Tab-separated table of C-alpha atoms and ligand atoms in Angstrom:
chain	number	residue	atom	x	y	z
E	1	MET	CA	174.940	75.385	-90.244
E	2	PRO	CA	178.193	77.441	-90.409
E	3	HIS	CA	181.257	76.644	-88.331
E	4	GLN	CA	183.887	78.188	-86.066
E	5	LEU	CA	186.753	76.390	-87.842
E	6	VAL	CA	186.962	75.428	-91.501
E	7	VAL	CA	189.802	73.295	-92.860
E	8	VAL	CA	190.363	73.536	-96.610
E	9	ALA	CA	192.595	70.924	-98.247
E	10	ASN	CA	192.718	69.368	-101.689
E	11	ARG	CA	191.650	66.023	-100.231
E	12	LEU	CA	188.885	65.184	-97.789
E	13	PRO	CA	189.901	62.910	-94.912
E	14	ILE	CA	188.103	60.036	-96.648
E	15	ASP	CA	188.813	57.932	-99.726
E	16	VAL	CA	185.855	57.664	-102.011
E	17	ALA	CA	185.449	54.713	-104.373
E	18	VAL	CA	182.972	54.507	-107.242
E	19	ALA	CA	181.910	50.954	-108.202
E	20	GLU	CA	181.053	49.917	-111.761
E	21	ASP	CA	177.352	50.299	-111.025
E	22	GLN	CA	178.160	53.891	-109.885
E	23	THR	CA	177.545	53.181	-106.203
E	24	VAL	CA	179.733	55.433	-104.080
E	25	THR	CA	181.432	54.090	-100.961
E	26	TRP	CA	184.064	55.680	-98.735
E	27	ASN	CA	186.620	54.857	-96.043
E	28	ARG	CA	188.386	57.038	-93.496
E	29	SER	CA	191.675	57.941	-95.118
E	30	PRO	CA	194.710	57.414	-92.928
E	31	GLY	CA	196.892	60.191	-94.476
E	32	GLY	CA	199.233	62.416	-92.470
E	33	LEU	CA	197.195	65.592	-92.766
E	34	VAL	CA	194.079	63.834	-91.564
E	35	THR	CA	195.796	62.433	-88.519
E	36	ALA	CA	197.365	65.826	-87.933
E	37	LEU	CA	194.096	67.692	-87.931
E	38	ARG	CA	191.724	65.137	-86.456
E	39	PRO	CA	192.325	66.222	-82.845
E	40	VAL	CA	191.606	69.849	-83.801
E	41	THR	CA	188.541	69.194	-85.920
E	42	GLU	CA	187.078	66.695	-83.451
E	43	ALA	CA	187.551	69.051	-80.503
E	44	SER	CA	185.810	71.991	-82.129
E	45	ASP	CA	182.816	72.747	-84.252
E	46	ALA	CA	184.546	72.208	-87.583
E	47	ALA	CA	183.973	71.659	-91.275
E	48	TRP	CA	186.453	70.194	-93.789
E	49	VAL	CA	186.238	71.267	-97.415
E	50	GLY	CA	187.991	69.001	-99.936
E	51	TRP	CA	187.877	66.719	-102.960
E	52	GLY	CA	186.708	63.096	-102.669
E	53	GLY	CA	189.529	61.820	-104.916
E	54	ALA	CA	187.506	60.725	-107.973
E	55	ALA	CA	186.281	62.723	-111.001
E	56	ASP	CA	182.705	63.943	-111.439
E	57	LEU	CA	181.611	62.998	-107.952
E	58	GLU	CA	178.471	64.764	-106.828
E	59	MET	CA	178.263	64.086	-103.116
E	60	GLU	CA	176.228	65.730	-100.397
E	61	PRO	CA	178.047	67.017	-97.300
E	62	MET	CA	178.167	64.439	-94.517
E	63	GLU	CA	179.107	64.150	-90.866
E	64	VAL	CA	182.084	61.913	-89.955
E	65	ASP	CA	183.487	61.727	-86.394
E	66	GLY	CA	181.778	65.011	-85.513
E	67	THR	CA	183.236	66.933	-88.484
E	68	ARG	CA	181.150	68.125	-91.403
E	69	LEU	CA	182.792	67.009	-94.651
E	70	VAL	CA	182.002	69.227	-97.612
E	71	PRO	CA	182.927	67.652	-100.960
E	72	VAL	CA	184.170	69.859	-103.807
E	73	SER	CA	183.585	68.285	-107.199
E	74	LEU	CA	186.231	68.156	-109.960
E	75	SER	CA	185.401	67.265	-113.560
E	76	THR	CA	187.487	64.721	-115.469
E	77	GLU	CA	189.187	67.612	-117.334
E	78	GLU	CA	189.940	69.418	-114.068
E	79	VAL	CA	191.515	66.305	-112.587
E	80	VAL	CA	193.882	66.404	-115.572
E	81	SER	CA	194.544	70.164	-115.610
E	82	TYR	CA	194.260	71.286	-111.980
E	83	TYR	CA	195.321	68.142	-110.055
E	84	GLU	CA	197.624	66.083	-112.296
E	85	GLY	CA	198.690	69.119	-114.324
E	86	PHE	CA	199.204	72.400	-112.491
E	87	SER	CA	199.452	70.927	-108.981
E	88	ASN	CA	201.542	67.856	-109.711
E	89	ASP	CA	203.357	68.566	-112.971
E	90	THR	CA	203.994	72.307	-112.520
E	91	LEU	CA	204.106	73.228	-108.833
E	92	TRP	CA	205.273	69.919	-107.347
E	93	PRO	CA	208.483	69.618	-109.429
E	94	LEU	CA	209.136	73.373	-109.242
E	95	TYR	CA	208.834	73.479	-105.456
E	96	HIS	CA	211.045	70.377	-105.166
E	97	ASP	CA	214.045	72.057	-106.769
E	98	VAL	CA	213.138	71.014	-110.348
E	99	ILE	CA	214.298	67.407	-109.724
E	100	ALA	CA	211.933	66.704	-112.620
E	101	PRO	CA	211.315	69.471	-115.176
E	102	PRO	CA	208.119	71.427	-114.463
E	103	THR	CA	205.609	71.794	-117.296
E	104	PHE	CA	203.976	75.174	-117.853
E	105	HIS	CA	200.592	75.246	-119.611
E	106	ARG	CA	198.393	78.335	-119.664
E	107	SER	CA	195.214	76.240	-119.783
E	108	TRP	CA	196.277	74.402	-116.610
E	109	TRP	CA	196.748	77.750	-114.883
E	110	ASP	CA	193.238	78.823	-115.960
E	111	ASP	CA	191.738	75.716	-114.378
E	112	TYR	CA	193.886	76.095	-111.248
E	113	GLN	CA	192.274	79.526	-110.742
E	114	THR	CA	188.769	78.218	-111.424
E	115	VAL	CA	189.132	75.303	-109.018
E	116	ASN	CA	190.746	77.471	-106.303
E	117	GLU	CA	187.756	79.787	-106.572
E	118	ARG	CA	185.382	76.847	-106.131
E	119	PHE	CA	187.192	75.819	-102.932
E	120	ALA	CA	187.136	79.423	-101.664
E	121	HIS	CA	183.364	79.701	-102.230
E	122	ALA	CA	182.726	76.388	-100.499
E	123	ALA	CA	184.850	77.480	-97.511
E	124	ALA	CA	183.169	80.895	-97.286
E	125	ALA	CA	179.760	79.226	-97.176
E	126	GLU	CA	180.788	77.082	-94.184
E	127	ALA	CA	182.338	79.805	-92.002
E	128	LEU	CA	180.603	81.696	-89.181
E	129	PRO	CA	181.309	85.443	-88.885
E	130	GLY	CA	184.889	85.877	-87.605
E	131	ALA	CA	185.616	82.131	-87.985
E	132	THR	CA	189.058	80.626	-88.594
E	133	VAL	CA	189.764	79.116	-91.995
E	134	TRP	CA	192.910	77.013	-92.328
E	135	VAL	CA	193.969	76.433	-95.931
E	136	HIS	CA	196.462	73.678	-96.751
E	137	ASP	CA	199.149	73.120	-99.320
E	138	TYR	CA	200.293	73.960	-102.846
E	139	GLN	CA	197.083	72.930	-104.599
E	140	LEU	CA	195.206	75.860	-103.005
E	141	GLN	CA	197.575	78.835	-102.935
E	142	LEU	CA	195.065	81.292	-104.406
E	143	VAL	CA	192.370	80.491	-101.852
E	144	PRO	CA	193.602	82.865	-99.076
E	145	ALA	CA	193.262	86.059	-101.191
E	146	MET	CA	190.015	84.883	-102.787
E	147	LEU	CA	188.542	84.204	-99.345
E	148	ARG	CA	189.673	87.549	-97.969
E	149	GLN	CA	187.932	89.260	-100.863
E	150	MET	CA	184.701	87.359	-100.162
E	151	ARG	CA	184.901	87.418	-96.365
E	152	PRO	CA	187.217	90.054	-94.824
E	153	ASP	CA	185.892	89.066	-91.369
E	154	LEU	CA	187.656	85.680	-91.389
E	155	LYS	CA	190.936	84.720	-89.736
E	156	ILE	CA	192.841	83.022	-92.558
E	157	GLY	CA	195.793	80.681	-92.040
E	158	PHE	CA	197.794	78.886	-94.730
E	159	PHE	CA	200.240	76.019	-94.249
E	160	LEU	CA	202.541	74.762	-97.004
E	161	HIS	CA	203.341	71.080	-96.472
E	162	ILE	CA	206.030	70.980	-99.158
E	163	PRO	CA	209.219	73.084	-99.448
E	164	PHE	CA	209.105	76.692	-100.646
E	165	PRO	CA	211.939	76.871	-103.195
E	166	ALA	CA	214.776	79.374	-103.581
E	167	LEU	CA	213.981	82.623	-105.374
E	168	GLU	CA	215.824	81.701	-108.589
E	169	ILE	CA	213.713	78.563	-108.958
E	170	PHE	CA	210.379	80.096	-107.977
E	171	ALA	CA	211.145	82.884	-110.468
E	172	GLN	CA	210.540	80.438	-113.349
E	173	LEU	CA	206.814	80.291	-112.624
E	174	PRO	CA	205.041	82.442	-115.229
E	175	TRP	CA	202.320	83.255	-112.654
E	176	ARG	CA	204.680	83.910	-109.730
E	177	THR	CA	203.191	87.269	-108.725
E	178	GLN	CA	199.616	85.972	-108.804
E	179	VAL	CA	200.577	83.002	-106.634
E	180	LEU	CA	202.333	85.245	-104.095
E	181	ASP	CA	199.386	87.649	-104.022
E	182	GLY	CA	197.095	84.653	-103.498
E	183	LEU	CA	199.128	83.482	-100.506
E	184	LEU	CA	199.376	86.960	-99.019
E	185	GLY	CA	195.617	86.921	-98.472
E	186	ALA	CA	196.410	84.880	-95.337
E	187	ASP	CA	197.035	86.421	-91.902
E	188	LEU	CA	199.522	83.684	-91.042
E	189	LEU	CA	201.650	81.632	-93.453
E	190	GLY	CA	203.315	78.497	-92.087
E	191	PHE	CA	206.291	76.681	-93.647
E	192	GLN	CA	208.050	73.449	-92.697
E	193	ARG	CA	211.534	74.977	-92.388
E	194	VAL	CA	213.016	78.334	-91.470
E	195	GLY	CA	214.682	78.297	-94.915
E	196	GLY	CA	211.303	77.957	-96.664
E	197	ALA	CA	209.857	80.949	-94.800
E	198	GLN	CA	212.970	82.960	-95.713
E	199	ASN	CA	212.710	81.982	-99.382
E	200	PHE	CA	209.080	83.077	-99.372
E	201	LEU	CA	209.856	86.456	-97.773
E	202	GLN	CA	212.604	87.043	-100.310
E	203	THR	CA	210.322	86.355	-103.277
E	204	VAL	CA	207.638	88.592	-101.739
E	205	ARG	CA	210.161	91.456	-101.557
E	206	LYS	CA	211.206	90.937	-105.142
E	207	TYR	CA	207.927	90.190	-106.928
E	208	THR	CA	205.132	91.943	-104.999
E	209	ALA	CA	204.328	95.423	-103.726
E	210	ALA	CA	204.523	94.195	-100.109
E	211	THR	CA	207.420	95.023	-97.783
E	212	THR	CA	208.860	92.804	-95.036
E	213	ARG	CA	210.489	93.249	-91.652
E	214	GLY	CA	211.625	89.961	-90.098
E	215	PRO	CA	208.640	87.599	-90.367
E	216	VAL	CA	206.187	90.499	-90.753
E	217	VAL	CA	204.826	91.342	-94.211
E	218	GLU	CA	203.100	94.680	-94.787
E	219	VAL	CA	200.581	94.044	-97.552
E	220	PRO	CA	199.173	97.092	-99.377
E	221	ALA	CA	195.451	97.054	-100.193
E	222	THR	CA	193.937	98.743	-103.267
E	223	ASP	CA	192.444	101.517	-101.069
E	224	GLY	CA	195.915	102.562	-99.915
E	225	SER	CA	195.645	100.937	-96.474
E	226	ARG	CA	198.049	98.224	-95.322
E	227	ARG	CA	197.561	95.005	-93.397
E	228	ARG	CA	199.981	92.626	-91.711
E	229	ALA	CA	200.696	89.013	-92.462
E	230	ILE	CA	203.274	86.823	-90.721
E	231	ALA	CA	205.411	84.139	-92.418
E	232	ARG	CA	207.155	81.638	-90.109
E	233	ALA	CA	208.254	78.039	-89.766
E	234	PHE	CA	205.931	75.562	-88.006
E	235	PRO	CA	207.496	72.116	-88.547
E	236	ILE	CA	204.734	69.517	-88.696
E	237	SER	CA	204.818	66.258	-86.756
E	238	ILE	CA	202.875	63.070	-86.093
E	239	ASP	CA	200.623	61.779	-83.337
E	240	SER	CA	203.738	60.457	-81.591
E	241	ALA	CA	202.097	59.033	-78.470
E	242	ALA	CA	199.531	57.125	-80.524
E	243	PHE	CA	202.232	55.693	-82.779
E	244	ASN	CA	204.378	54.742	-79.812
E	245	ALA	CA	201.389	53.036	-78.147
E	246	ARG	CA	200.495	51.195	-81.352
E	247	ALA	CA	204.019	49.807	-81.676
E	248	ARG	CA	203.882	48.509	-78.085
E	249	THR	CA	200.710	46.448	-78.594
E	250	PRO	CA	201.216	42.656	-78.501
E	251	GLN	CA	199.827	42.201	-82.020
E	252	VAL	CA	202.318	44.678	-83.535
E	253	ARG	CA	205.277	43.221	-81.618
E	254	GLU	CA	204.324	39.700	-82.657
E	255	ARG	CA	203.892	40.794	-86.245
E	256	ALA	CA	207.338	42.465	-86.182
E	257	ALA	CA	208.938	39.215	-85.002
E	258	GLN	CA	206.985	37.256	-87.610
E	259	LEU	CA	208.139	39.621	-90.375
E	260	ARG	CA	211.774	38.941	-89.516
E	261	THR	CA	211.157	35.206	-89.612
E	262	GLU	CA	209.352	35.508	-92.955
E	263	LEU	CA	212.330	37.472	-94.300
E	264	GLY	CA	214.621	34.556	-93.406
E	265	THR	CA	215.955	36.037	-90.138
E	266	PRO	CA	218.445	38.402	-91.819
E	267	ASN	CA	221.415	39.887	-89.962
E	268	VAL	CA	220.416	43.295	-91.215
E	269	MET	CA	216.964	44.473	-92.274
E	270	LEU	CA	216.958	47.811	-94.078
E	271	LEU	CA	213.661	49.594	-94.692
E	272	GLY	CA	212.442	52.260	-97.117
E	273	VAL	CA	208.868	53.593	-96.983
E	274	ASP	CA	207.769	56.168	-99.523
E	275	ARG	CA	205.082	57.216	-101.942
E	276	LEU	CA	206.563	56.202	-105.269
E	277	ASP	CA	207.761	59.742	-106.022
E	278	TYR	CA	210.940	61.022	-107.722
E	279	THR	CA	211.576	63.399	-104.806
E	280	LYS	CA	212.172	60.479	-102.433
E	281	GLY	CA	215.606	59.431	-103.754
E	282	ILE	CA	214.600	55.765	-104.219
E	283	ARG	CA	216.940	55.423	-107.222
E	284	HIS	CA	219.887	56.780	-105.220
E	285	ARG	CA	219.090	54.399	-102.377
E	286	LEU	CA	218.951	51.390	-104.717
E	287	GLN	CA	222.175	52.459	-106.402
E	288	ALA	CA	223.969	52.619	-103.047
E	289	TYR	CA	222.506	49.309	-101.851
E	290	GLY	CA	223.304	47.525	-105.136
E	291	GLU	CA	226.948	48.677	-104.968
E	292	LEU	CA	227.275	47.586	-101.339
E	293	LEU	CA	226.103	44.098	-102.327
E	294	ASP	CA	228.417	44.065	-105.403
E	295	GLU	CA	231.344	44.946	-103.168
E	296	GLU	CA	230.167	42.549	-100.431
E	297	ARG	CA	230.335	45.310	-97.866
E	298	LEU	CA	226.836	44.025	-97.072
E	299	SER	CA	226.280	40.295	-97.323
E	300	PRO	CA	223.809	39.521	-100.144
E	301	GLU	CA	222.622	36.399	-98.259
E	302	ARG	CA	222.259	37.972	-94.831
E	303	THR	CA	220.858	41.408	-95.738
E	304	VAL	CA	217.436	42.445	-96.931
E	305	LEU	CA	216.024	45.789	-98.021
E	306	VAL	CA	212.244	46.034	-97.700
E	307	GLN	CA	211.086	48.866	-99.954
E	308	VAL	CA	207.457	49.900	-99.598
E	309	ALA	CA	206.585	52.186	-102.520
E	310	SER	CA	202.940	53.150	-102.333
E	311	PRO	CA	201.261	53.955	-105.648
E	312	SER	CA	200.898	57.680	-106.343
E	313	ARG	CA	199.799	60.013	-109.182
E	314	GLU	CA	199.932	57.187	-111.660
E	315	ASN	CA	198.699	59.252	-114.608
E	316	VAL	CA	201.571	61.740	-114.473
E	317	ASP	CA	204.414	60.839	-116.893
E	318	ALA	CA	207.315	61.397	-114.500
E	319	TYR	CA	205.723	58.884	-112.096
E	320	VAL	CA	205.170	56.292	-114.828
E	321	GLN	CA	208.832	56.611	-115.818
E	322	LEU	CA	210.056	56.437	-112.227
E	323	ARG	CA	208.098	53.246	-111.598
E	324	ALA	CA	209.622	51.602	-114.662
E	325	GLU	CA	213.164	52.575	-113.609
E	326	VAL	CA	212.747	51.505	-109.988
E	327	GLU	CA	211.252	48.155	-110.975
E	328	LEU	CA	214.024	47.543	-113.509
E	329	THR	CA	216.690	48.286	-110.904
E	330	VAL	CA	215.039	46.083	-108.263
E	331	GLY	CA	214.885	43.271	-110.828
E	332	ARG	CA	218.574	43.721	-111.650
E	333	ILE	CA	219.691	43.666	-108.018
E	334	ASN	CA	217.581	40.590	-107.249
E	335	GLY	CA	218.720	38.908	-110.467
E	336	SER	CA	222.391	39.425	-109.644
E	337	HIS	CA	222.353	38.803	-105.899
E	338	GLY	CA	219.295	36.684	-105.122
E	339	THR	CA	219.243	32.964	-104.436
E	340	VAL	CA	216.355	30.539	-104.688
E	341	GLY	CA	215.633	31.081	-101.007
E	342	HIS	CA	216.559	34.753	-100.616
E	343	THR	CA	215.545	38.014	-102.314
E	344	PRO	CA	217.777	40.975	-101.333
E	345	VAL	CA	215.143	43.605	-102.242
E	346	GLN	CA	211.569	42.975	-101.162
E	347	TYR	CA	209.713	45.539	-103.255
E	348	LEU	CA	206.083	46.222	-102.351
E	349	HIS	CA	204.125	48.530	-104.662
E	350	GLN	CA	201.263	48.700	-102.177
E	351	SER	CA	199.880	50.595	-99.216
E	352	PHE	CA	199.546	49.032	-95.772
E	353	ASP	CA	197.483	49.811	-92.685
E	354	ALA	CA	198.978	51.526	-89.639
E	355	ASP	CA	199.553	48.286	-87.660
E	356	GLU	CA	201.529	46.679	-90.482
E	357	MET	CA	203.581	49.877	-90.904
E	358	ALA	CA	204.363	49.992	-87.177
E	359	ALA	CA	205.456	46.325	-87.321
E	360	LEU	CA	207.746	47.034	-90.297
E	361	TYR	CA	209.360	49.999	-88.505
E	362	LEU	CA	209.828	47.980	-85.346
E	363	ALA	CA	211.284	45.006	-87.207
E	364	ALA	CA	213.799	47.124	-89.160
E	365	ASP	CA	217.391	47.683	-88.044
E	366	VAL	CA	218.019	50.617	-90.369
E	367	MET	CA	215.556	53.079	-91.883
E	368	LEU	CA	216.617	54.771	-95.129
E	369	VAL	CA	215.151	58.223	-95.793
E	370	THR	CA	217.111	59.505	-98.776
E	371	ALA	CA	214.803	62.223	-100.159
E	372	LEU	CA	216.366	64.643	-102.647
E	373	ARG	CA	213.931	67.249	-101.335
E	374	ASP	CA	211.073	66.766	-98.888
E	375	GLY	CA	208.884	69.197	-96.926
E	376	MET	CA	209.219	67.213	-93.680
E	377	ASN	CA	209.143	63.398	-94.162
E	378	LEU	CA	206.834	62.021	-91.520
E	379	VAL	CA	208.046	58.469	-92.172
E	380	ALA	CA	211.307	59.345	-90.378
E	381	LYS	CA	209.301	60.500	-87.351
E	382	GLU	CA	207.063	57.416	-87.437
E	383	PHE	CA	210.123	55.129	-87.413
E	384	VAL	CA	211.443	56.927	-84.350
E	385	ALA	CA	208.070	56.894	-82.557
E	386	ALA	CA	207.706	53.142	-83.202
E	387	HIS	CA	211.102	52.241	-81.675
E	388	PHE	CA	210.072	52.107	-78.019
E	389	ASP	CA	212.922	49.590	-77.613
E	390	ASP	CA	215.423	52.398	-78.440
E	391	GLY	CA	216.769	50.161	-81.222
E	392	GLY	CA	216.969	51.015	-84.903
E	393	ALA	CA	219.241	53.456	-86.732
E	394	LEU	CA	217.981	56.258	-88.961
E	395	VAL	CA	219.828	57.325	-92.121
E	396	LEU	CA	218.274	60.677	-92.989
E	397	SER	CA	218.727	63.031	-95.918
E	398	GLU	CA	219.716	66.558	-94.994
E	399	PHE	CA	217.284	67.685	-97.722
E	400	ALA	CA	214.266	66.491	-95.736
E	401	GLY	CA	212.720	69.016	-93.327
E	402	ALA	CA	213.003	66.398	-90.563
E	403	ALA	CA	216.807	66.835	-90.622
E	404	ASP	CA	216.453	70.209	-88.820
E	405	GLU	CA	215.096	68.434	-85.733
E	406	LEU	CA	216.448	64.882	-86.009
E	407	THR	CA	220.090	65.831	-85.762
E	408	SER	CA	221.015	62.575	-83.962
E	409	ALA	CA	220.253	60.596	-87.118
E	410	LEU	CA	223.055	59.719	-89.570
E	411	LEU	CA	222.609	62.704	-91.864
E	412	VAL	CA	223.488	62.190	-95.536
E	413	ASN	CA	223.618	63.964	-98.865
E	414	PRO	CA	221.871	61.361	-101.054
E	415	HIS	CA	223.595	62.675	-104.200
E	416	ASP	CA	226.904	61.605	-102.666
E	417	ILE	CA	226.583	57.859	-103.306
E	418	ASP	CA	229.877	57.009	-101.550
E	419	GLY	CA	228.841	59.022	-98.494
E	420	LEU	CA	225.439	57.340	-98.527
E	421	LYS	CA	227.057	53.880	-98.753
E	422	ASN	CA	229.314	54.653	-95.796
E	423	ALA	CA	226.358	55.859	-93.725
E	424	ILE	CA	224.371	52.691	-94.526
E	425	VAL	CA	227.286	50.488	-93.457
E	426	THR	CA	227.847	52.556	-90.303
E	427	ALA	CA	224.140	52.236	-89.433
E	428	ALA	CA	224.120	48.497	-90.145
E	429	GLU	CA	227.209	47.839	-88.032
E	430	MET	CA	226.483	50.275	-85.210
E	431	ASP	CA	226.718	48.654	-81.791
E	432	GLY	CA	223.673	48.486	-79.540
E	433	ARG	CA	224.856	51.184	-77.124
E	434	GLN	CA	225.452	53.771	-79.866
E	435	ARG	CA	222.141	52.942	-81.443
E	436	ARG	CA	220.247	53.364	-78.183
E	437	ARG	CA	222.063	56.594	-77.385
E	438	ARG	CA	221.076	58.137	-80.712
E	439	MET	CA	217.556	56.749	-80.676
E	440	ARG	CA	216.852	58.077	-77.184
E	441	LYS	CA	217.715	61.601	-78.365
E	442	LEU	CA	215.566	61.224	-81.460
E	443	ARG	CA	212.655	59.958	-79.393
E	444	GLN	CA	212.846	62.897	-77.004
E	445	ARG	CA	212.368	65.261	-79.941
E	446	VAL	CA	209.609	63.336	-81.653
E	447	LEU	CA	207.611	62.613	-78.504
E	448	ALA	CA	207.849	66.232	-77.315
E	449	ASN	CA	207.061	67.908	-80.656
E	450	ASP	CA	203.933	66.122	-81.730
E	451	VAL	CA	201.220	67.128	-84.133
E	452	GLN	CA	198.857	68.437	-81.444
E	453	ASN	CA	201.647	70.783	-80.487
E	454	TRP	CA	202.007	71.867	-84.105
E	455	SER	CA	198.341	72.668	-84.696
E	456	THR	CA	197.935	74.405	-81.334
E	457	LYS	CA	200.977	76.595	-81.988
E	458	PHE	CA	199.737	77.486	-85.464
E	459	LEU	CA	196.172	78.294	-84.406
E	460	ASN	CA	197.337	80.322	-81.373
E	461	ALA	CA	199.731	82.300	-83.571
E	462	LEU	CA	196.886	82.965	-86.025
E	463	THR	CA	194.655	84.339	-83.272
E	464	GLU	CA	197.560	86.470	-82.071
E	465	VAL	CA	198.214	87.988	-85.528
E	466	ARG	CA	194.601	89.063	-85.866
E	467	ARG	CA	194.504	90.423	-82.312
E	468	THR	CA	197.543	92.626	-82.832
E	469	ALA	CA	196.869	93.557	-86.484
Z	1	G6P	C1	202.090	65.251	-100.193
Z	1	G6P	C2	201.335	66.566	-100.291
Z	1	G6P	C3	199.845	66.384	-99.937
Z	1	G6P	C4	199.275	65.244	-100.751
Z	1	G6P	C5	200.075	63.949	-100.540
Z	1	G6P	C6	199.563	62.766	-101.370
Z	1	G6P	O1	202.233	64.867	-98.855
Z	1	G6P	O2	201.920	67.552	-99.450
Z	1	G6P	O3	199.131	67.575	-100.193
Z	1	G6P	O4	197.916	65.025	-100.419
Z	1	G6P	O5	201.425	64.214	-100.905
Z	1	G6P	O6	199.491	63.094	-102.706
Z	1	G6P	P1	198.122	63.058	-103.526
Z	1	G6P	O7	198.452	63.663	-104.853
Z	1	G6P	O8	197.755	61.609	-103.603
Z	1	G6P	O9	197.097	63.860	-102.755
């Protein structure tokens, strides 16, 4: 039965696992997008179109928490060309300021188009007449125009979770015009930062036949008519109240205290939490920390850095290389500064559940978010939401979208290693009053601008665009 709201994202909100005997099992996946959209999909008659996360999965649609999940199947070759290739070895590095060199392969582009079309068909089949379809992220940028072609009756929204790069960088993409035309099929385009929306509008002016006035794009159709699309910033957030409440539970507070004991009751506990990705600035962070220990500006015996680096995209070369470098550096720092009883970097190449994450945030004195480029960085917001005690200092890269809102953090340029070192020391030595003053301001922002707010604003703006079009 078709639906009033259809969410289209590369991943379904579940993790599917295939056992050796080919039995398929799944778990609810705790990712940011899922948490972001759950309140919307649960409150309305909604379907979610996405990939189950493993190759060659043929699964029937199923109902989870009142939402119909519609699996899109990817072949083994398409996982290589569309997911690992075009999405994560072409678009991902390009959109993150070419921190790693993007790879351009024509065959990957062919499969990107084919797979985008498959998602568009699946979405069209789930939507009632006049329904809202909300397409997410860089993996599916052609879906809006494909959907409009199939179903001009739909309200189509698109949200880009990662940065939209500057014109000179985007210009490298051999298929830049096709990608822009794909996006312009949407009625409303959402970006994390004002700068991203501006970059997009600039590239539209230069590389398409559309014209712009402020956030309004006039898109010409083949029949000579024109339609309007709007491109604006809608910074995403987290379920702040839920995170705050989780951190206050006795089991999380006890676990936080236990973690500090297990770490040898350090004077200073620093924390990094990232997918193991080259955009996150983990190498810069380790460089700064290693130098601070060398120079004894931080005590090697009384300081610990807990670095959670969850496994990600492990078949893509740049990620394999990054893992090797990070693990080598961690080994060097621990080799030089560790003692039998104390390890200055606790490196965890694992993922943890939400309670354990909340306990880590709460236990930490200083959170290090040193991304070289990041759409938003929800980890920074989670750290703030967890600190109901108003303790904890946040060192935050100005290249993360979160820096636009979290201006009471210690903002850093992670490329400036000396500046980063000074900020880490300032955060570690900050007195309780200062810390509380800054944290209270951060908490006001994060608790007021939560993810329900984000999705409501986006969906209301989408309805408005169609009403006034
Ligand atoms: C980023 C992207 C998401 C993506 C997530 C995890 O947050 O914006 O679209 O799902 O990373 O990456 P993965 O490749 O495992 O889906």
